[in-house]
Amino acid sequence: MIETVIRKRIEILADKALTKRVTDAIEKAEITGWTIVPVTSGKGREGHWREESVMGTDKVFVLTIAAEDKAMALAEELAPMLTNLGFILSMWDVQVIRGERF
Amino acid sequence: MIETVIRKRIEILADKALTKRVTDAIEKAEITGWTIVPVTSGKGREGHWREESVMGTDKVFVLTIAAEDKAMALAEELAPMLTNLGFILSMWDVQVIRGERF
Amino acid sequence: MIETVIRKRIEILADKALTKRVTDAIEKAEITGWTIVPVTSGKGREGHWREESVMGTDKVFVLTIAAEDKAMALAEELAPMLTNLGFILSMWDVQVIRGERF
Amino acid sequence: MIETAIQTFSSPVVLFFVLGLLAAFARSDLTIPEPIAKAMSLYLMAAIGLKGGVAVSKSGIDATVLSALGAGIAAGFILPLFAYAVLKTFGKLDRINSGAVAAHYGSISVVTFVTAVEILTGQAREPGGYMVAVMAAMEAPAILAGLMLARGVGSKDASLGGNRTTGDMMHEVFTNSSIVLLLGAFVIGMIGGADAFAPVSPFFEAGFKGVLCLFLLDMGLIAARRMMDSRSMTWRLVVIAIFLPIVNGAAGTLLGIGVGLDAGSAATLGVLCASASYIAVPAAMRLALPEADPGIYLTMSLSITFPFNVLINIGLISAFAAYLAGPTGVVP
Amino acid sequence: MIETAIQTFSSPVVLFFVLGLLAAFARSDLTIPEPIAKAMSLYLMAAIGLKGGVAVSKSGIDATVLSALGAGIAAGFILPLFAYAVLKTFGKLDRINSGAVAAHYGSISVVTFVTAVEILTGQAREPGGYMVAVMAAMEAPAILAGLMLARGVGSKDASLGGNRTTGDMMHEVFTNSSIVLLLGAFVIGMIGGADAFAPVSPFFEAGFKGVLCLFLLDMGLIAARRMMDSRSMTWRLVVIAIFLPIVNGAAGTLLGIGVGLDAGSAATLGVLCASASYIAVPAAMRLALPEADPGIYLTMSLSITFPFNVLINIGLISAFAAYLAGPTGVVP
Amino acid sequence: MIETAIQTFSSPVVLFFVLGLLAAFARSDLTIPEPIAKAMSLYLMAAIGLKGGVAVSKSGIDATVLSALGAGIAAGFILPLFAYAVLKTFGKLDRINSGAVAAHYGSISVVTFVTAVEILTGQAREPGGYMVAVMAAMEAPAILAGLMLARGVGSKDASLGGNRTTGDMMHEVFTNSSIVLLLGAFVIGMIGGADAFAPVSPFFEAGFKGVLCLFLLDMGLIAARRMMDSRSMTWRLVVIAIFLPIVNGAAGTLLGIGVGLDAGSAATLGVLCASASYIAVPAAMRLALPEADPGIYLTMSLSITFPFNVLINIGLISAFAAYLAGPTGVVP
Ligand SMILES: Nc1ncnc2c1ncn2[C@@H]1O[C@H](COP(=O)(O)O)[C@@H](O)[C@H]1O
Ligand SMILES: Nc1ncnc2c1ncn2[C@@H]1O[C@H](COP(=O)(O)O)[C@@H](O)[C@H]1O
Ligand SMILES: Nc1ncnc2c1ncn2[C@@H]1O[C@H](COP(=O)(O)O)[C@@H](O)[C@H]1O
Ligand code: NA
Ligand code: NA
Ligand code: NA
């Protein structure tokens, strides 16, 4: 049977305009890659938002898979933005094939 | 090291036209927020579908992060729709930072 | 309380043009369905890519939920593509309602 | 007849539809991006609404217009009853799906209407501008009729995550995006009239046929792909999807001639009766009758009835109207 | 006045905006797909830029143009100061949000400008083509002024995941997509001139008003939905969102007449001062001042000031300019 | 030469391309939404196909047309062999990437073709309408040639999740969306002819240059961003991406004059040979040769060859064709 290893999958909801701040943090944590998934609307304590790229209110999910230590370093780095910029972060363990890539 | 808490992440695949039924259920369960992710096509027992917004066959993922008890209440509330309207629900544990938000 | 069962959720990042190779593998593994989620850009060891459907550089996430044995069979089937075509695969356990559907 | 067929098949609009069908059957990866397809449908609604409103602002509302409107609305309520009966008996569909399909066949297809106007105009039988108003008026009644057939009057479906009353359903039907845009643009056209329309006419009028070509290309692609994927179709349903447009088309044409319309307008009323909605009604059904199967109603209306109407039935109806109206163009 | 109001409310552009407002208030599901809305805004920027560039390539840059430019740029720096003071005191907003909102009111709304040009042209008071250059020149100064008010000169916000200097902020402001496209197309129009513009004019000129209709339909939908969702609005902010365009509009018109512009151009300068940005500035703020609340600045500029300007204030400003310019069209 | 350069650089189409390059190099966030870019490419294919089909329906197919077609198809098979040799030896690429890149340079770029037609028409050297047919005929042969070079005839790649035969590959190539649309629209244009084309010409003809401007703006943005991100480029590949269009352009022009085409058509054949595909071929390669690196073939064709052709090489080729054809416009 094929061999899998455990990594962390981190998912950050951020303003599209501020994506670079998240990916810079990912690179600072020396994680090899990331992937952007679009989102179209949502609701939170600050109310309802909709993807309106004309006015720059759109958000994205930034996904990245990394070893636990790097994942925690990334979470640490992003923590102030979660508070100040309203980002949302969640992470969980996943099995990956060819773990050396992450 | 930064502190994380465990929450449930629930993901519901629903018809776009019926999104409000899902988000109403989320609000009924007193969960603080949700986020909509687009999907473009899929296949199930009922065959193949493609995002065709002209004809209203498009679907979305509704994501929400909540404490376990609220998550289970939501699942309970949504159960009839899973059967009657062909929605799909899955959930799993995630670590979040600033758990008081969820 | 509503009853849930454990299934694997597998997520494959693949070139849009090659989606059919992934869904063919899913069908070969006798999994009942799959769902496609769009992605817009990313970065890995091979550098940066952006969704450019004019030139065919766009990618998608293929999601599928299946029992563990079928999930492992799928991973086995996809393994060569992970190496040759640069696909990425991760999987984890999820709770689902109405487990007989998956 | 042969002349009509040649005219039909040398229209770029029809040819792009055929191209779409062929490309999908050949399993080409050609697709129109989703937001573009949606935008084209919105554009077509706005353009048709404006044009109709301007036409009515010019002609005013006279007895002909009123009788055409009356005939259309009546047809919108009656046709679903007939369709429902056929679908439940011969078609062997359940109550919910019969009601949903009946709503589609009682309502109208804007694109079929437009294609018919183009073909009729090519035959020097241009229908009256007020037929846009008739079309707009025929969109909603059949949706209401179909919902009542499927659900019964005043019922609630508390089980489906809501306390949905007939009032809610009416709201959903009348705020449906295509109905709002078609009627809204119609009113704008009536308020503004031809003068106000002039500056926007390069966009809404000159561009119209070209957009229609690309939209029909997409409809061809979607119709053919849906046909190939279809699992819920039976031969009975295929027969109905051909039979209803023939019968409804003839009935509508007779009705039109009967209430005193000219041949072109009567043929257009026939086409409206013959056509089955695949934009406004499916979207409304997904909301108001989500248990119904789009694999049935969309495949019937878009993949069978729509091509049948565009490629064959419009020609038949036009010939029938010409025959009824007689050689002098006056009802004999 | 009444005549102006009739002219305003029979313009399809304005009527589509009203349709958008009504559809959203009626909770219709009508929406323009996101990529289409974005594409329309890019199209409008390119078309306006080209048109302005071609106009300036014809007229050249003379003393009138230079004084109009000077007046516009000065207003762009001064208006935010006034707005900031009002927002902080009467509006009770904090420093950051006051600065962000001030940037919006000091900058300009391209669509308000275009609507005003259309209405003024309908009244035989077409402004000079160079006013596009004035508009372009007024976009950025207020953003800089607003950022400095919110942040203080030369500050850094290391806490927010970066070492962002004033230089970074200036770069973000000037490479903002709408500013790049507006200015870029302006330069292309100037280089190419009328001859080079001719082959692209069916797309950029003939189509313009139609695209504007659909864009305003969308703005109506968004403005109304935002108004209904709004949580951060107070009555004080609503008052300011009406008060600022009145005061700024009058001031701008006076300034325009003062530096010797004709009535149409002076009214246009008034409208530019009265308008609040909802495309370029919000996008820049999200990047450069992410702590500010879009629920405040977008709701004020798009949901209150923009409808007020389009439906009422442009008429007021035009009448005021006509009054100032006197019956002979010359400054009395 | 200088005159040509001025003509090139005052064309709005070229200027928008330069604007895109500059905006991306300045790290502006300007982007054309993805579905819009795709829709524009589909529009351009449909419009060009229609135009060519109508042209051929008028002119008919005579000896000149046939020899131009023959020359084009022959070039489509031969150019990849030459390119492959250069890429493998001087370029030091492996077999698979050499084959993939060779397919791009043997095939054609529709947008380069269109830009060349515009520039040549500006110089009173409008090529024959049948050159669209030549272009369409040149799209596919090089893809097949490139695939055979990369894979060998009749090979299978069972390892890559499929049993992909040459037949499968041919199917994928000929059902590629741009090829289907270009050829389909060509046939529609031929069937319908000028009369049928008239009602859709405001959309497909009048709007064409404007859409081309925005499409080239996007190509400029993408080309520059790709150049800045590129990791796989070597100086050898950059040299080849300039060398091939010069050599192929001259060869194609000579061939054109040789088979008896007029200067404009010969120059156009030269441009087709010089151009490298970045729409149809990359999409086909992703499917049929997924192991090849888009970082190589797209960067070469889109980021180097395309700007070189548009900004410089079209001018060179046009001058060369004029020189060959002699002052009287007849081959000396
Ligand atoms: N519990 C939640 N689950 C999923 N998404 C959430 C949740 N809470 C907030 N969000 C998303 O995060 C955005 C910002 O949240 P907030 O800062 O609370 O307004 C919301 O608009 C949602 O898109
Ligand atoms: N096993 C699965 N994994 C992921 N998505 C699924 C699965 N089964 C069904 N789906 C999605 O749910 C939709 C409806 O499923 P069904 O009701 O089985 O036709 C499908 O079209 C897919 O998009
Ligand atoms: N660690 C990672 N986390 C998330 N996505 C990744 C990761 N590494 C690679 N990817 C995605 O996979 C694509 C191909 O990766 P690569 O083959 O490493 O260039 C990247 O462009 C990303 O979209
Ligand atoms: Na009907
Ligand atoms: Na202002
Ligand atoms: Na070539």
CSV table of C-alpha atoms in Angstrom, one decimal, chain D residues 51-66 69 127-133 186 189-190 193-194:
chain,number,residue,atom,x,y,z
D,51,LYS,CA,-37.1,47.5,-27.6
D,52,GLY,CA,-40.6,46.4,-26.7
D,53,GLY,CA,-41.1,49.3,-24.4
D,54,VAL,CA,-40.0,51.8,-27.1
D,55,ALA,CA,-42.3,50.0,-29.6
D,56,VAL,CA,-45.3,50.3,-27.2
D,57,SER,CA,-44.4,53.9,-26.4
D,58,LYS,CA,-44.8,54.6,-30.1
D,59,SER,CA,-47.8,52.5,-31.0
D,60,GLY,CA,-49.8,53.1,-27.8
D,61,ILE,CA,-52.1,50.5,-26.3
D,62,ASP,CA,-55.0,49.8,-28.5
D,63,ALA,CA,-57.6,47.0,-28.9
D,64,THR,CA,-55.3,44.7,-30.8
D,65,VAL,CA,-52.6,45.0,-28.2
D,66,LEU,CA,-55.1,44.3,-25.4
D,69,LEU,CA,-52.2,40.4,-24.2
D,127,PRO,CA,-44.8,40.9,-35.9
D,128,GLY,CA,-46.1,43.9,-34.1
D,129,GLY,CA,-43.7,45.5,-31.5
D,130,TYR,CA,-46.3,44.9,-28.8
D,131,MET,CA,-45.6,41.2,-29.0
D,132,VAL,CA,-42.7,41.8,-26.6
D,133,ALA,CA,-45.3,42.9,-24.1
D,186,PHE,CA,-39.7,47.4,-20.8
D,189,GLY,CA,-38.2,51.9,-22.8
D,190,MET,CA,-41.8,53.1,-22.4
D,193,GLY,CA,-39.3,56.4,-25.7
D,194,ALA,CA,-37.4,56.5,-28.9
